[in-house]
DNA sequence: GCAGAAAATGTTATCGTTTTCATTTCATCA
DNA sequence: TGATGAAATGAAAACGATAACATTTTCTGC
């Protein structure tokens, strides 16, 4: 049979493979394990081992290999490695927004923890739309992550299917459910709703309003709040806005409520930024906080405590969510037993000067 | 020769491969192109083509293939795809911090633009340390990204080598240099220093201070500022802090300056957050802004304009950097000609009430 | 000095795609 | 109608690593 010409440009070994010649520009494409092996005079597997299980190769060889790696500027190809070992050392994280410090605080901790253990985090921004999440999940799964971090517990049917059939550890965060896909770290938004109701009623407020984004979790807080208030014969005044919950929306939402005659009451916001905007509107109208209008935010962003007056807000440990999420996921990745697959990090109301 | 037992668990075709049987749990591992192909009765290549060049397969076949993909829940393996095609459709982005909205605004735009074109962004947080950057670059390069986004233009020697030998388009951002690794989108920090000096001198300030992080770019602004002031016989009062530039550091830095007798002057901060902290300290001491102390920030974060008094600050279009960076990188990725590989997005001083 | 175990290294097959080239099928036109 | 070329499909060989097993070398203890 006639030897066919090579299909792809094959890397041809330099005529005289000389260890000393550092500037060996003959190699097209990138340097592979094979190349390093050739330089040292061992087989590719040995080099692979030197990288992954250094204790399994002779110290002398190891040294030579490391030299060669240094000299050749070899950068491992994790695509190939992952394909072969079926471990990508990648963990995907799906968050509604990267800019919002509320989420990024959590993700940063998660990221750092995982990096310490040799994983890289592939971040995806899904906004607050379900279809977007579904699409994003499909995309990231095609990179074959070893695990996945999700924000929230409400996912479309197809999304759940995709996730489950990927057959990898999953951690849902920022929320709680009795039926997590795998594990969940967060707090109960229903409870937040109840607690806020209780808190405000106890403080003596008779009129209660809500300015809120319309995402799933905010809606659950709203429902709980509304139900709890109903028990006391109070009807919730609502102004909904579409995320992201900006300063301007807060101002607008508040104006809306005020225009509808809302006064002498407390307003619960779905983010501190919204509350901040509302404050501007209230000041602009010459009203007093908390005498005319009381405010309670959500999330305790850094500025909340420094606002004037300082904002009462629902506070929870964002970093703790990230840390726990990382820990639980790492345990699952290492096939360690996970004693609890549902972790409630709790929350409390940080009472300051706006209530 | 005796047939050796298979080395790896081989996926065994279901006894009766039946297109109708949706719940075919016989397949261990994940579903591959091969599986989809088998269901349709074509070869794997055809399925691959259906996904990558749908116009190249017969409409009838295409339809059957899409059905099969849907039915089997096939999720492509981009690791394998990337390995084979030498295109990962991944772009790495190295930023000092994900939480800091100053950077994340830029990255968000970059991310969105690239996603529209079918790329995914792998985000890495490098802090402000060089060694960290180097390490991170090595790590992300092992995923064989098609391009890379960097923050800043100062990289260690080894880092530059790694980047250059990766042989992929690069965009450096947030800074300017005459010798970019490839392309650069940003503004000149020296010019910022000069402009701030000019601005403050013109406003009549005779005494000028600086509270600043010690990262590379801030240091270049400082040097330029200091030099420009020297021309006018003014010496810069300096209080350095270690990043991240938090509210508390700003307060501390300001206290430091005040304790050293600084008064009746203007202070330039390396971030708006620092200025915000300083304001707290100034108020605490019963001093007036801008009469006793004038402030000028850097970055124009959302809160800057809403502070009381509103903060004068150095403003530039963060999103524009992200957008341009994406555009220039996409052009390079598509081998399109890039008319300018150095893009200056400029900046200006947003004068408000603290000067 | 030697059997046997442990340590170090090598061989081969495989991960799941895509590329290149070859082949088959189908339509077109003289 | 048959030659001709385009469209659709397929076969085989990579891509660059690692797992499993096989082999060789080195170390023990007696």
CSV table of C-alpha atoms (C1' of nucleotides) in Angstrom, one decimal, chain A residues 8 32-33 48 52-53 74 77 80 84, chain D residues 12-21:
chain,number,residue,atom,x,y,z
A,8,UNK,CA,-2.0,17.0,9.4
A,32,UNK,CA,3.7,18.6,24.0
A,33,UNK,CA,4.5,16.0,26.6
A,48,UNK,CA,2.9,12.9,32.7
A,52,UNK,CA,0.6,14.4,38.4
A,53,UNK,CA,2.3,12.0,40.8
A,74,UNK,CA,5.9,23.4,28.2
A,77,UNK,CA,-2.9,20.8,27.7
A,80,UNK,CA,-6.4,16.6,26.4
A,84,UNK,CA,-8.4,11.3,28.9
D,12,DA,C1',-9.5,6.8,8.9
D,13,DA,C1',-6.2,9.5,11.3
D,14,DA,C1',-5.3,12.8,14.3
D,15,DC,C1',-5.6,16.1,18.7
D,16,DG,C1',-2.5,15.5,23.5
D,17,DA,C1',-3.0,13.6,27.4
D,18,DT,C1',-3.9,9.4,31.1
D,19,DA,C1',-5.3,4.6,32.9
D,20,DA,C1',-4.3,0.0,33.1
D,21,DC,C1',-1.4,-3.3,32.7
